[in-house]
């Protein structure tokens, strides 16, 4: 009789059908990955929640079909608890929650540099909009507030609004924050233009990516491959610091080696748009 009453209300399980698999720190956030642990369970949607360790209230971070999500706007060095549940195929109710997992980030969030003429920033400084406060065609480069990009990370630019394109437009990563240039199409920088052209130290590659427009996401991944001069007899032939760079846009990517003339622990990122109307989120 007891089993019959329980069966009318739901089901009993020895463990939740999904569990958090991995927590990876990211600048200003934590990448949460989860997986299904019940072979008989067919998930339709997942639901991720988080809270600060000193709070009792969870809040939704994600509802959807993906099995990973980047939770942003987290204060560095503060513990957060994450939990996930799922909704079965054709069901309306959510499963029991997974065992909460504690994670945190030690990495400062990516921020644009404030006070640059021609650009307006969001309150969190992670969104930049090219304004018409400076004369069109005379915009400079907007850099990150500090060199917060490290090798081994994925840097993402998401375009949320677009203006008129120009061949000097650029999104990319650089060794310094020079103010004597109007584009990242220069030495000591790698970038993509809004028309999809890729530039390495100011030289255009033959490979090209899809043009950038509203909704485009451009990713930069880098790994160190060399710390030594390319040519010991003539160091001017190449830098003593070589990074393997992967730039992704749309469903395509280009991979190449980037030579720098100095060893760097961290790098700046930047953007330049000639015309107003462009808005870019960085994370």
Short mmCIF file of C-alpha atoms in Angstrom, two decimals:
data_model
loop_
_atom_site.label_atom_id
_atom_site.label_comp_id
_atom_site.label_asym_id
_atom_site.label_seq_id
_atom_site.Cartn_x
_atom_site.Cartn_y
_atom_site.Cartn_z
CA UNK A 1 0.00 0.00 0.00
CA UNK A 2 2.83 2.36 0.89
CA UNK A 3 4.60 1.69 -2.44
CA UNK A 4 1.37 2.33 -4.34
CA UNK A 5 0.91 5.73 -2.65
CA UNK A 6 4.52 6.73 -3.35
CA UNK A 7 4.26 5.66 -6.99
CA UNK A 8 1.29 7.96 -7.49
CA UNK A 9 3.38 10.97 -6.38
CA UNK A 10 6.69 10.22 -8.09
CA UNK A 11 9.61 7.83 -7.94
CA UNK A 12 12.35 6.92 -5.50
CA UNK A 13 16.00 6.84 -6.58
CA UNK A 14 19.26 6.13 -4.77
CA UNK A 15 20.93 9.16 -6.34
CA UNK A 16 20.06 12.17 -8.56
CA UNK A 17 20.16 11.46 -12.32
CA UNK A 18 22.75 14.21 -13.02
CA UNK A 19 25.87 15.30 -11.16
CA UNK A 20 28.38 18.11 -11.52
CA UNK A 21 31.44 16.72 -13.25
CA UNK A 22 33.92 19.60 -13.27
CA UNK A 23 34.37 23.20 -12.09
CA UNK A 24 36.97 25.24 -14.01
CA UNK A 25 37.95 28.76 -12.99
CA UNK A 26 37.68 31.47 -15.60
CA UNK A 27 38.30 35.23 -15.35
CA UNK A 28 35.49 36.54 -13.16
CA UNK A 29 33.60 33.26 -13.33
CA UNK A 30 33.47 29.47 -13.15
CA UNK A 31 32.81 27.05 -16.02
CA UNK A 32 30.47 24.33 -14.75
CA UNK A 33 30.24 20.95 -16.51
CA UNK A 34 27.77 18.22 -15.59
CA UNK A 35 26.81 14.77 -16.83
CA UNK A 36 24.02 12.20 -16.65
CA UNK A 37 24.75 9.36 -14.21
CA UNK A 38 21.49 7.41 -14.59
CA UNK A 39 21.44 5.31 -17.77
CA UNK A 40 17.67 4.92 -17.60
CA UNK A 41 17.03 8.68 -17.41
CA UNK A 42 16.38 10.64 -20.65
CA UNK A 43 16.91 14.36 -19.95
CA UNK A 44 14.99 16.99 -21.86
CA UNK A 45 16.46 20.05 -20.11
CA UNK A 46 19.01 20.85 -17.43
CA UNK A 47 18.82 23.51 -14.73
CA UNK A 48 21.92 24.99 -13.06
CA UNK A 49 21.80 27.07 -9.88
CA UNK A 50 24.45 28.71 -7.71
CA UNK A 51 24.82 30.73 -4.52
CA UNK A 52 27.55 32.33 -2.44
CA UNK A 53 28.69 30.12 0.40
CA UNK A 54 27.43 32.64 2.97
CA UNK A 55 23.97 32.88 1.34
CA UNK A 56 21.02 30.53 1.75
CA UNK A 57 19.30 31.49 -1.51
CA UNK A 58 20.16 29.75 -4.79
CA UNK A 59 19.54 31.53 -8.09
CA UNK A 60 19.12 30.14 -11.59
CA UNK A 61 22.13 30.45 -13.85
CA UNK A 62 21.04 28.34 -16.82
CA UNK A 63 18.12 26.28 -18.16
CA UNK A 64 18.63 24.43 -21.44
CA UNK A 65 19.98 21.36 -23.21
CA UNK A 66 23.76 22.05 -22.89
CA UNK A 67 25.88 20.19 -20.35
CA UNK A 68 28.15 23.10 -19.49
CA UNK A 69 27.72 26.78 -18.70
CA UNK A 70 30.01 29.68 -17.82
CA UNK A 71 28.73 31.46 -14.71
CA UNK A 72 30.08 35.04 -14.83
CA UNK A 73 30.15 38.06 -12.49
CA UNK A 74 31.58 36.09 -9.56
CA UNK A 75 33.85 37.86 -7.09
CA UNK A 76 37.37 36.36 -7.04
CA UNK A 77 38.43 34.28 -4.00
CA UNK A 78 34.81 33.81 -2.85
CA UNK A 79 33.39 30.29 -2.51
CA UNK A 80 30.21 29.55 -4.46
CA UNK A 81 28.05 26.43 -4.39
CA UNK A 82 26.72 24.94 -7.63
CA UNK A 83 23.98 22.36 -8.16
CA UNK A 84 22.20 20.92 -11.19
CA UNK A 85 18.99 18.98 -11.89
CA UNK A 86 17.20 17.76 -15.00
CA UNK A 87 13.73 17.38 -16.44
CA UNK A 88 12.91 14.03 -18.01
CA UNK A 89 11.61 13.63 -21.53
CA UNK A 90 7.94 14.61 -21.60
CA UNK A 91 7.87 15.54 -17.91
CA UNK A 92 7.10 18.89 -16.27
CA UNK A 93 8.71 18.34 -12.87
CA UNK A 94 12.44 18.64 -12.15
CA UNK A 95 14.56 15.81 -10.78
CA UNK A 96 16.20 15.95 -7.34
CA UNK A 97 19.20 18.27 -7.12
CA UNK A 98 22.75 16.98 -7.49
CA UNK A 99 25.12 17.08 -4.54
CA UNK A 100 26.27 20.75 -4.30
CA UNK A 101 29.88 21.36 -5.32
CA UNK A 102 32.00 24.28 -4.12
CA UNK A 103 34.07 26.30 -6.57
CA UNK A 104 35.69 29.69 -6.92
CA UNK A 105 37.88 31.73 -9.23
CA UNK A 106 41.18 33.42 -8.45
CA UNK A 107 41.19 35.21 -11.80
CA UNK A 108 40.12 38.85 -12.11
CA UNK A 109 37.34 39.49 -14.65
CA UNK A 110 38.16 40.81 -18.11
CA UNK A 111 37.43 44.55 -18.26
CA UNK A 112 37.80 47.24 -20.91
CA UNK A 113 39.84 50.34 -20.05
CA UNK A 114 37.56 53.25 -19.07
CA UNK A 115 37.89 56.82 -20.27
CA UNK A 116 38.86 56.13 -23.90
CA UNK A 117 37.42 58.63 -26.36
CA UNK A 118 34.86 57.09 -28.70
CA UNK A 119 33.83 54.21 -26.43
CA UNK A 120 31.12 53.81 -23.77
CA UNK A 121 31.43 50.99 -21.22
CA UNK A 122 28.83 49.07 -19.23
CA UNK A 123 28.85 49.30 -15.43
CA UNK A 124 30.85 46.06 -15.17
CA UNK A 125 33.24 47.29 -17.90
CA UNK A 126 32.88 44.01 -19.82
CA UNK A 127 30.77 45.54 -22.62
CA UNK A 128 32.11 48.30 -24.87
CA UNK A 129 30.08 50.30 -27.39
CA UNK A 130 31.64 52.40 -30.14
CA UNK A 131 29.97 55.79 -29.86
CA UNK A 132 29.91 58.75 -32.22
CA UNK A 133 31.62 61.08 -29.71
CA UNK A 134 34.78 61.08 -31.81
CA UNK A 135 34.85 61.86 -35.51
CA UNK A 136 33.97 58.77 -37.59
CA UNK A 137 37.07 57.27 -39.11
CA UNK A 138 39.31 58.57 -36.34
CA UNK A 139 38.75 56.05 -33.56
CA UNK A 140 41.67 54.58 -31.64
CA UNK A 141 42.14 51.18 -30.05
CA UNK A 142 40.29 50.29 -26.86
CA UNK A 143 42.43 47.98 -24.72
CA UNK A 144 41.79 45.87 -21.66
CA UNK A 145 42.22 47.60 -18.32
CA UNK A 146 45.21 45.34 -17.64
CA UNK A 147 46.85 42.27 -19.22
CA UNK A 148 44.38 39.67 -17.91
CA UNK A 149 44.60 37.08 -20.70
CA UNK A 150 46.80 34.06 -19.93
CA UNK A 151 47.82 31.20 -22.21
CA UNK A 152 45.63 28.15 -21.81
CA UNK A 153 42.45 30.21 -21.45
CA UNK A 154 39.74 30.87 -24.00
CA UNK A 155 39.04 34.55 -24.63
CA UNK A 156 35.64 35.25 -26.19
CA UNK A 157 34.31 38.38 -27.90
CA UNK A 158 30.55 38.39 -28.52
CA UNK A 159 29.12 41.00 -30.90
CA UNK A 160 25.73 42.24 -29.62
CA UNK A 161 25.33 45.18 -32.04
CA UNK A 162 27.01 46.10 -35.31
CA UNK A 163 27.73 49.26 -37.25
CA UNK A 164 29.29 49.98 -40.62
CA UNK A 165 32.36 47.87 -41.35
CA UNK A 166 35.83 49.14 -42.20
CA UNK A 167 38.93 47.19 -43.23
CA UNK A 168 40.86 48.70 -40.27
CA UNK A 169 38.41 47.29 -37.68
CA UNK A 170 39.95 44.73 -35.35
CA UNK A 171 39.38 42.39 -32.40
CA UNK A 172 42.35 40.65 -30.90
CA UNK A 173 45.18 40.10 -28.44
CA UNK A 174 48.39 42.09 -28.12
CA UNK A 175 51.61 42.32 -26.11
CA UNK A 176 51.18 45.98 -25.17
CA UNK A 177 48.63 48.81 -25.09
CA UNK A 178 50.17 51.28 -27.53
CA UNK A 179 48.12 54.40 -28.14
CA UNK A 180 49.92 55.53 -31.31
CA UNK A 181 47.83 53.34 -33.60
CA UNK A 182 44.20 53.13 -34.74
CA UNK A 183 44.06 49.35 -35.21
CA UNK A 184 45.41 46.06 -33.87
CA UNK A 185 46.63 45.30 -37.39
CA UNK A 186 50.16 46.03 -36.20
CA UNK A 187 53.33 44.47 -34.80
CA UNK A 188 53.07 42.49 -31.54
CA UNK A 189 49.36 41.77 -32.08
CA UNK A 190 47.05 39.16 -33.60
CA UNK A 191 43.54 40.09 -34.62
CA UNK A 192 40.55 39.52 -36.87
CA UNK A 193 38.88 42.31 -38.85
CA UNK A 194 35.12 42.66 -39.20
CA UNK A 195 35.42 41.33 -42.76
CA UNK A 196 36.98 38.10 -41.44
CA UNK A 197 40.59 38.82 -42.43
CA UNK A 198 43.19 37.59 -39.91
CA UNK A 199 46.34 39.61 -39.17
CA UNK A 200 49.53 38.43 -37.44
CA UNK A 201 52.03 41.14 -36.47
CA UNK A 202 50.42 43.42 -39.02
CA UNK A 203 50.51 40.97 -41.93
CA UNK A 204 47.31 39.56 -43.42
CA UNK A 205 47.04 35.78 -43.58
CA UNK A 206 45.75 33.97 -46.66
CA UNK A 207 43.23 32.08 -44.51
CA UNK A 208 40.05 34.03 -43.77
CA UNK A 209 37.19 33.56 -41.30
CA UNK A 210 33.50 34.47 -41.76
CA UNK A 211 32.66 38.17 -41.58
CA UNK A 212 31.68 39.44 -38.13
CA UNK A 213 28.10 40.56 -37.58
CA UNK A 214 25.45 40.71 -34.83
CA UNK A 215 25.51 37.49 -32.79
CA UNK A 216 29.04 36.54 -33.87
CA UNK A 217 31.34 35.02 -31.24
CA UNK A 218 35.09 35.17 -31.82
CA UNK A 219 37.34 33.02 -29.64
CA UNK A 220 41.10 33.19 -29.06
CA UNK A 221 43.02 30.22 -27.62
CA UNK A 222 46.79 30.25 -27.13
CA UNK A 223 49.45 27.85 -25.92
CA UNK A 224 53.19 28.34 -25.57
CA UNK A 225 55.25 26.24 -27.96
CA UNK A 226 58.73 27.81 -27.73
CA UNK A 227 60.84 29.93 -25.39
CA UNK A 228 63.98 30.01 -27.52
CA UNK A 229 65.18 32.07 -30.49
CA UNK A 230 64.00 30.66 -33.79
CA UNK A 231 67.46 31.26 -35.27
CA UNK A 232 70.30 31.34 -32.73
CA UNK A 233 72.70 32.80 -35.28
CA UNK A 234 70.36 35.64 -36.20
CA UNK A 235 67.75 36.29 -33.48
CA UNK A 236 66.26 39.10 -35.54
CA UNK A 237 64.80 36.42 -37.81
CA UNK A 238 62.19 35.62 -35.17
CA UNK A 239 61.12 36.25 -31.63
CA UNK A 240 62.21 34.21 -28.65
CA UNK A 241 58.62 33.58 -27.57
CA UNK A 242 56.31 31.57 -29.81
CA UNK A 243 52.62 31.00 -29.16
CA UNK A 244 50.28 28.69 -31.05
CA UNK A 245 47.10 30.68 -31.67
CA UNK A 246 43.66 29.36 -32.59
CA UNK A 247 41.05 31.93 -33.66
CA UNK A 248 37.51 30.63 -34.06
CA UNK A 249 34.53 32.37 -35.63
CA UNK A 250 31.29 30.79 -36.78
CA UNK A 251 32.03 27.14 -37.47
CA UNK A 252 35.57 27.76 -38.75
CA UNK A 253 38.96 28.36 -37.18
CA UNK A 254 42.53 29.22 -38.15
CA UNK A 255 45.66 28.00 -36.36
CA UNK A 256 49.09 29.62 -36.63
CA UNK A 257 52.26 30.41 -34.66
CA UNK A 258 52.76 33.93 -33.34
CA UNK A 259 56.30 35.18 -32.72
CA UNK A 260 56.92 37.74 -29.98
CA UNK A 261 60.17 39.47 -29.13
CA UNK A 262 59.78 39.05 -25.37
CA UNK A 263 58.53 36.48 -22.88
CA UNK A 264 55.18 37.54 -21.44
CA UNK A 265 53.16 36.04 -18.61
CA UNK A 266 49.96 37.78 -19.66
CA UNK A 267 48.56 39.69 -22.63
CA UNK A 268 46.23 42.60 -23.34
CA UNK A 269 43.15 42.29 -25.52
CA UNK A 270 41.65 45.08 -27.57
CA UNK A 271 39.26 46.24 -30.25
CA UNK A 272 38.99 49.07 -32.74
CA UNK A 273 35.96 50.13 -34.75
CA UNK A 274 36.06 52.98 -37.22
CA UNK A 275 32.31 53.63 -37.23
CA UNK A 276 29.81 53.87 -34.34
CA UNK A 277 27.17 51.27 -33.48
CA UNK A 278 29.42 48.33 -32.60
CA UNK A 279 28.94 46.70 -29.20
CA UNK A 280 31.17 43.88 -27.93
CA UNK A 281 31.05 41.74 -24.78
CA UNK A 282 34.30 40.15 -23.57
CA UNK A 283 34.62 37.13 -21.31
#
